XYZ file of C-alpha atoms in Angstrom:
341
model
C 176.821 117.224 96.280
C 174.622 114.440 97.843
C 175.592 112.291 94.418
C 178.589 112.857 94.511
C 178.641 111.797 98.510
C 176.084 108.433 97.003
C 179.476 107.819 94.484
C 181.658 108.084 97.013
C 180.362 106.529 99.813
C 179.984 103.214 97.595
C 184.065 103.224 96.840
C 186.168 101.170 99.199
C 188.817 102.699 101.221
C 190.411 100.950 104.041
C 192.949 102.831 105.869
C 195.851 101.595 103.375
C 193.722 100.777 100.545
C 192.581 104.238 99.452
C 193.387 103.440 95.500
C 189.977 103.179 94.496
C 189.152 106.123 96.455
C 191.728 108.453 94.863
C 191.423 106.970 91.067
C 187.965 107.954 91.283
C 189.044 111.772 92.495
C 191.231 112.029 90.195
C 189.831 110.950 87.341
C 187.309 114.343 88.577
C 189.283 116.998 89.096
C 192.038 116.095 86.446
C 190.201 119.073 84.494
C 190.212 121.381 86.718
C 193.423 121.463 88.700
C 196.233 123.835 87.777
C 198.949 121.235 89.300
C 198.921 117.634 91.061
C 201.000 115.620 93.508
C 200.603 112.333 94.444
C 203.129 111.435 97.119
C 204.933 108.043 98.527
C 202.061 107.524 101.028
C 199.145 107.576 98.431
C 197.932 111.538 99.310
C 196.445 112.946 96.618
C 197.684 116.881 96.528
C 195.178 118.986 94.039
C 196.782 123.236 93.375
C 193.827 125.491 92.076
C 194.512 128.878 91.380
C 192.045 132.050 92.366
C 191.213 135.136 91.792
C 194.610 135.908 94.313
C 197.356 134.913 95.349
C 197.281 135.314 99.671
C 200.243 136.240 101.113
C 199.810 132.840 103.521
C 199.896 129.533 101.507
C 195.951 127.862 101.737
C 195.368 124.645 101.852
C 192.151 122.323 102.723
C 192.511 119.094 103.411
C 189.701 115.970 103.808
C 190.896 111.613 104.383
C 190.116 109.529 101.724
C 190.272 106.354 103.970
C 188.067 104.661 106.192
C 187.921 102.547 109.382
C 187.745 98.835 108.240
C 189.204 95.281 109.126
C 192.707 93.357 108.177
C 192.349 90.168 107.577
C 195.100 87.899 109.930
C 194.543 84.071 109.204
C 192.241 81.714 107.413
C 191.581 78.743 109.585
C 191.276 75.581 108.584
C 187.223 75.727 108.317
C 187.988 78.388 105.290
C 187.114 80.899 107.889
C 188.929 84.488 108.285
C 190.404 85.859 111.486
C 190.558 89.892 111.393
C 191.718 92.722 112.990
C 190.361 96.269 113.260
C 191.732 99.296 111.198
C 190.974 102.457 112.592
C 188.390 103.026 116.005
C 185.683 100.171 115.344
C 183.384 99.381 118.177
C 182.514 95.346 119.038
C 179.038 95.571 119.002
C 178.678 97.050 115.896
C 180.494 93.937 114.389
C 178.304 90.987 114.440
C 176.317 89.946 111.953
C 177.273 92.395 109.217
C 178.170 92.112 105.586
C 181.352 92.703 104.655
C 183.439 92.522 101.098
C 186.782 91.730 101.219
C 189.975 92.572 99.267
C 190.082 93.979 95.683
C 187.614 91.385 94.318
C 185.060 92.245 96.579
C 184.913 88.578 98.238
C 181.246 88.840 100.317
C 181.246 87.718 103.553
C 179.460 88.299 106.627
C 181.016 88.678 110.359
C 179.589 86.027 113.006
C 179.905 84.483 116.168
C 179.203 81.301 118.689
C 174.935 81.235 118.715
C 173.557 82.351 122.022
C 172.453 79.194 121.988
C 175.784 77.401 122.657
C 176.889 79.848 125.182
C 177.157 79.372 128.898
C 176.917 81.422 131.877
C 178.586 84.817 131.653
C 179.696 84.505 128.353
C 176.337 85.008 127.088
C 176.006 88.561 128.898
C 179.345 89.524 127.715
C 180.809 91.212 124.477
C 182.293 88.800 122.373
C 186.521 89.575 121.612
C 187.781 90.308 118.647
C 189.473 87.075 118.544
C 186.051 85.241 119.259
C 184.533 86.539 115.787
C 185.538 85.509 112.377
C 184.419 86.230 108.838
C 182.123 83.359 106.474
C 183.260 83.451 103.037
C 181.082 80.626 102.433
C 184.564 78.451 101.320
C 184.341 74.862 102.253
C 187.700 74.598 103.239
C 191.073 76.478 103.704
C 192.111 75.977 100.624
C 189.220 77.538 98.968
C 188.989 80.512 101.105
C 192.836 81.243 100.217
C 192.036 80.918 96.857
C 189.880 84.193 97.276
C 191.701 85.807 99.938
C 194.780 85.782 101.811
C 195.996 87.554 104.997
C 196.508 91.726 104.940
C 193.441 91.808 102.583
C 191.289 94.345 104.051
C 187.069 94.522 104.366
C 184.988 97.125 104.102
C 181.411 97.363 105.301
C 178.714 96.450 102.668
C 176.180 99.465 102.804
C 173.520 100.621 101.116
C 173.608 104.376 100.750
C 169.951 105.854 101.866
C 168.279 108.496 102.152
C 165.604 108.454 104.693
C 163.475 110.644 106.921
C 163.414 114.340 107.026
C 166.396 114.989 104.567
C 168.922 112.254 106.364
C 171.393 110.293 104.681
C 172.770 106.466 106.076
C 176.012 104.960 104.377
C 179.087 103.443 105.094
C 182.138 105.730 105.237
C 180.095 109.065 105.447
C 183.272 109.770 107.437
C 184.881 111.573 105.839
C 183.584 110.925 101.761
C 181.913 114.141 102.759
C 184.820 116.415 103.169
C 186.082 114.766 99.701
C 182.728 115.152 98.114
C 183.177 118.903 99.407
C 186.618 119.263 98.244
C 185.513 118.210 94.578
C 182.408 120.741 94.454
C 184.734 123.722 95.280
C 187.397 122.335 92.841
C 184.820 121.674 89.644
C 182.874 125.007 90.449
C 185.655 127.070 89.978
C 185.699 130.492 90.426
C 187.569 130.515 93.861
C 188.282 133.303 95.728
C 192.338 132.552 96.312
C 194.876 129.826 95.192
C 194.582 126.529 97.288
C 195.999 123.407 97.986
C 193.882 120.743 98.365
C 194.890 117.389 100.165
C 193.152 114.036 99.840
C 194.830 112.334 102.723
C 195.265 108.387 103.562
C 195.434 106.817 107.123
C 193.810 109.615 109.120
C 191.786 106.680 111.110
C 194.804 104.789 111.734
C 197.042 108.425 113.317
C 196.324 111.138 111.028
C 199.686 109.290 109.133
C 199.080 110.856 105.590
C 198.507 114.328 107.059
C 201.741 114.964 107.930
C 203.259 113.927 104.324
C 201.167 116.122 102.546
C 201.710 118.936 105.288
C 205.115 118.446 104.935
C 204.608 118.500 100.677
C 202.581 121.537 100.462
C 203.604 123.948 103.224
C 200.335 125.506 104.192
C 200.316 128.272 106.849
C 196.905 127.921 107.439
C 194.514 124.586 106.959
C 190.996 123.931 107.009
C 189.765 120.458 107.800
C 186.851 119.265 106.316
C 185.282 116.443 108.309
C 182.600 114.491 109.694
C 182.313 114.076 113.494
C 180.731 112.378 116.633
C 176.816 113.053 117.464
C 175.682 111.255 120.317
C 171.829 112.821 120.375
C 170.644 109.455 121.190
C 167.657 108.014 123.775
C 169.449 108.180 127.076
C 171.704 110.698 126.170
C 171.659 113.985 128.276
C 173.127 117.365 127.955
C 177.325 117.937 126.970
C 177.418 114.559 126.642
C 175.279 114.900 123.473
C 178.330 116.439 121.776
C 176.687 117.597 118.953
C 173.412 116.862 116.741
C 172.675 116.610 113.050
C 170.050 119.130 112.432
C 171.889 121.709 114.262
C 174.048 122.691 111.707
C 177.546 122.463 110.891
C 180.145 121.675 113.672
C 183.087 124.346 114.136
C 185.231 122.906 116.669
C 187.533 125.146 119.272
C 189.129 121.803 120.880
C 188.932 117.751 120.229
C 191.337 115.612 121.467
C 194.425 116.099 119.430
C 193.935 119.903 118.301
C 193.403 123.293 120.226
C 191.991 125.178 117.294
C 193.316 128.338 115.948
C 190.983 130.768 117.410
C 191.041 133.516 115.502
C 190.174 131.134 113.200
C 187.321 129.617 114.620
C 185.573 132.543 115.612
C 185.951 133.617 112.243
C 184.052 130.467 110.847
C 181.535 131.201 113.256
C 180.904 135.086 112.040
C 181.110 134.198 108.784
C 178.267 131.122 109.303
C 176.435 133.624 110.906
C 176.861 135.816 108.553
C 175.688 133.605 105.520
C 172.605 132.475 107.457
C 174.603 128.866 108.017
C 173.429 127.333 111.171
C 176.225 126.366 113.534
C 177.210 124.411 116.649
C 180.245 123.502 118.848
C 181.168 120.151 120.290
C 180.386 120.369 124.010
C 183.196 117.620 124.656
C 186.669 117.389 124.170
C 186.366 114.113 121.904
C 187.935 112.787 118.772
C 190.647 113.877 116.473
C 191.436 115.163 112.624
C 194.054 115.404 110.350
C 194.845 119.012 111.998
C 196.573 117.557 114.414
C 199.380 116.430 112.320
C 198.838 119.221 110.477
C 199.132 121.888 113.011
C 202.679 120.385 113.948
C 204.508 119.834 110.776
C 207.046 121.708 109.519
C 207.057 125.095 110.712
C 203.542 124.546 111.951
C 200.043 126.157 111.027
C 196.778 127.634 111.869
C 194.299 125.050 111.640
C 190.269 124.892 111.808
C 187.511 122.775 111.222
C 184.306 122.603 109.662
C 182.601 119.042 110.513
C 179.541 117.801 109.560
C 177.612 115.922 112.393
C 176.932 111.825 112.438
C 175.431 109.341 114.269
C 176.704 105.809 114.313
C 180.037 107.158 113.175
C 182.519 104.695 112.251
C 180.038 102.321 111.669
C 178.317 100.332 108.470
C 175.577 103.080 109.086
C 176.544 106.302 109.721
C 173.351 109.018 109.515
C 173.730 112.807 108.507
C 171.509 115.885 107.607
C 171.979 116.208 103.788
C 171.945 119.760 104.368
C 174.428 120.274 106.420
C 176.779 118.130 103.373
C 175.477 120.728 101.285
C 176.265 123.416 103.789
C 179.661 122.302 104.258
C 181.750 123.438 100.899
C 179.497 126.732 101.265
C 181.081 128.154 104.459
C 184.584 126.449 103.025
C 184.150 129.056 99.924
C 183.611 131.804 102.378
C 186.356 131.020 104.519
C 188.468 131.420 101.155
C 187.196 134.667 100.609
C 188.653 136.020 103.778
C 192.000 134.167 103.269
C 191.941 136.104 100.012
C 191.636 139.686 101.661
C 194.501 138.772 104.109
């Protein structure tokens, strides 16, 4: 599992760009899988049949994209304006490595030196429009030679594992609801028939969710995710949210779903069940693909299971490996009910 999250977590993926992503998914589960979509929007669609058929349609569904930059303009220093794609916050911009487009160009993302700044512009967060991205071209010409605007850039991270069985990458969000989805689909052995979606632009509106939704018809859908952990120095009570080390996240609420319950407090008896640790977000915060999800087509029950990160979104997200490896566990379980229904 944690390999497969190390293999993943090294792919690119820019909301948009989620080619190399999917080639790589589907050059895995082409064995296994019983039928396969792809649709106009790039979702990857993956049928494996069980042990039954449920009388409501199954399907589980994890985004192959992540939250990156765009590039706008290359100014006449060979330097690249960007914007954001998906949630990225300022200050966890400057200074880091970046590749950008298909070739991998490296770059890194600066700004004006403290030293050079006056007044309250040194005690301020810099604008988007106030950083740029070094190629290391001389001029505008060579920088277009390498790149050219609506290229996107991904963080360049090191996957690591560190500390008492913690993980730090890039794009941890949400490779480990694919790398789940691929464990339960090579194992085998599954409980029902599912549907399995690989979605594209979740971070940008949950976009590709509603395609595949709309493509496979599910009456009930679990989300496989990563979410926010704010368990951080200075940090105090609810506003903690959740914690890695506390085990896997079943949400009731974030801020595009209300949960199924029934569905939710089934997760939770079947976690407890198994001897899976589990927590609940104790803030409304965030969003999934179940959003979309929950309102296409006819509609659908939806749930989560999310594994909890610090510095999501970020060129160093941190998880408990365990909790990964926890996640396709309770997925497989949550099968097994849908198959007695």
């Amino acid at each position: 599992m944690i390999g497969t999250l190390e293999a993943l977590c090294g792919l690119n993926g820019v909301s948009g760009c989620e080619d190399e992503v999917r080639d790589y998914i589907l050059e895995r589960v082409m064995p296994h899988a019983d039928e396969l979509k792809t649709d106009a929007m790039g979702n990857l669609m993956v049928f494996k049949r069980g042990a039954v058929t449920p009388s409501r349609r199954v399907m589980l569904a994890a985004h192959m994209d992540e939250v990156g930059l765009i590039v706008t303009d290359v100014t006449d220093g060979g330097y690249l304006r960007f914007g954001t794609a998906g949630g990225i916050d300022r200050r966890v911009l400057i200074g880091k490595r970046v590749t950008v487009g298909e070739n991998r160009v490296p770059g890194v993302i600066g700004v004006k030196p403290i030293h050079l700044t006056e007044g309250d512009e040194a005690k301020t967060l810099p604008k988007l429009k106030e950083l740029y991205i070094d190629i290391g071209a001389k001029d505008a010409d060579a920088a277009r030679s390498l790149v050219r605007p609506g290229d996107t850039a991904a963080f360049d991270s090191r996957f690591v594992r560190f500390g008492d069985g913690f993980v730090k990458a890039k794009a941890i969000d949400d490779r480990v609801g694919c790398a789940s989805m691929l464990r339960l689909i090579e194992e085998g052995g599954l409980p029902c028939d599912c549907w399995f979606a690989f979605t594209v632009q979740e971070e940008v509106g949950c976009r590709g969710a509603r395609v595949a939704a709309a493509h496979i018809g599910a009456d009930t859908a679990l989300i496989l995710e990563g979410t926010t952990a704010a368990d951080l120095p200075g940090v105090e009570g609810a506003e903690r949210i959740c914690a890695p080390g506390k085990g896997l996240v079943i949400p009731f609420m974030d801020g595009g779903t209300i949960y199924d319950r029934g569905t939710y407090t089934l997760l939770g008896r079947l976690a407890d069940g198994a001897g899976i640790p589990w927590q609940t977000k104790t803030r409304v915060a965030g969003g999934t693909d179940a959003s979309a999800i929950q309102r296409g087509g006819a509609g659908a029950r939806v749930a989560a299971i999310s594994v909890a990160m610090r510095n999501i979104h970020s060129p160093a997200c941190v998880a408990k490996a365990a909790e990964c490896e926890a996640q396709p566990a309770l997925a497989r379980l949550f099968l097994g009910e849908m198959a007695k229904a």
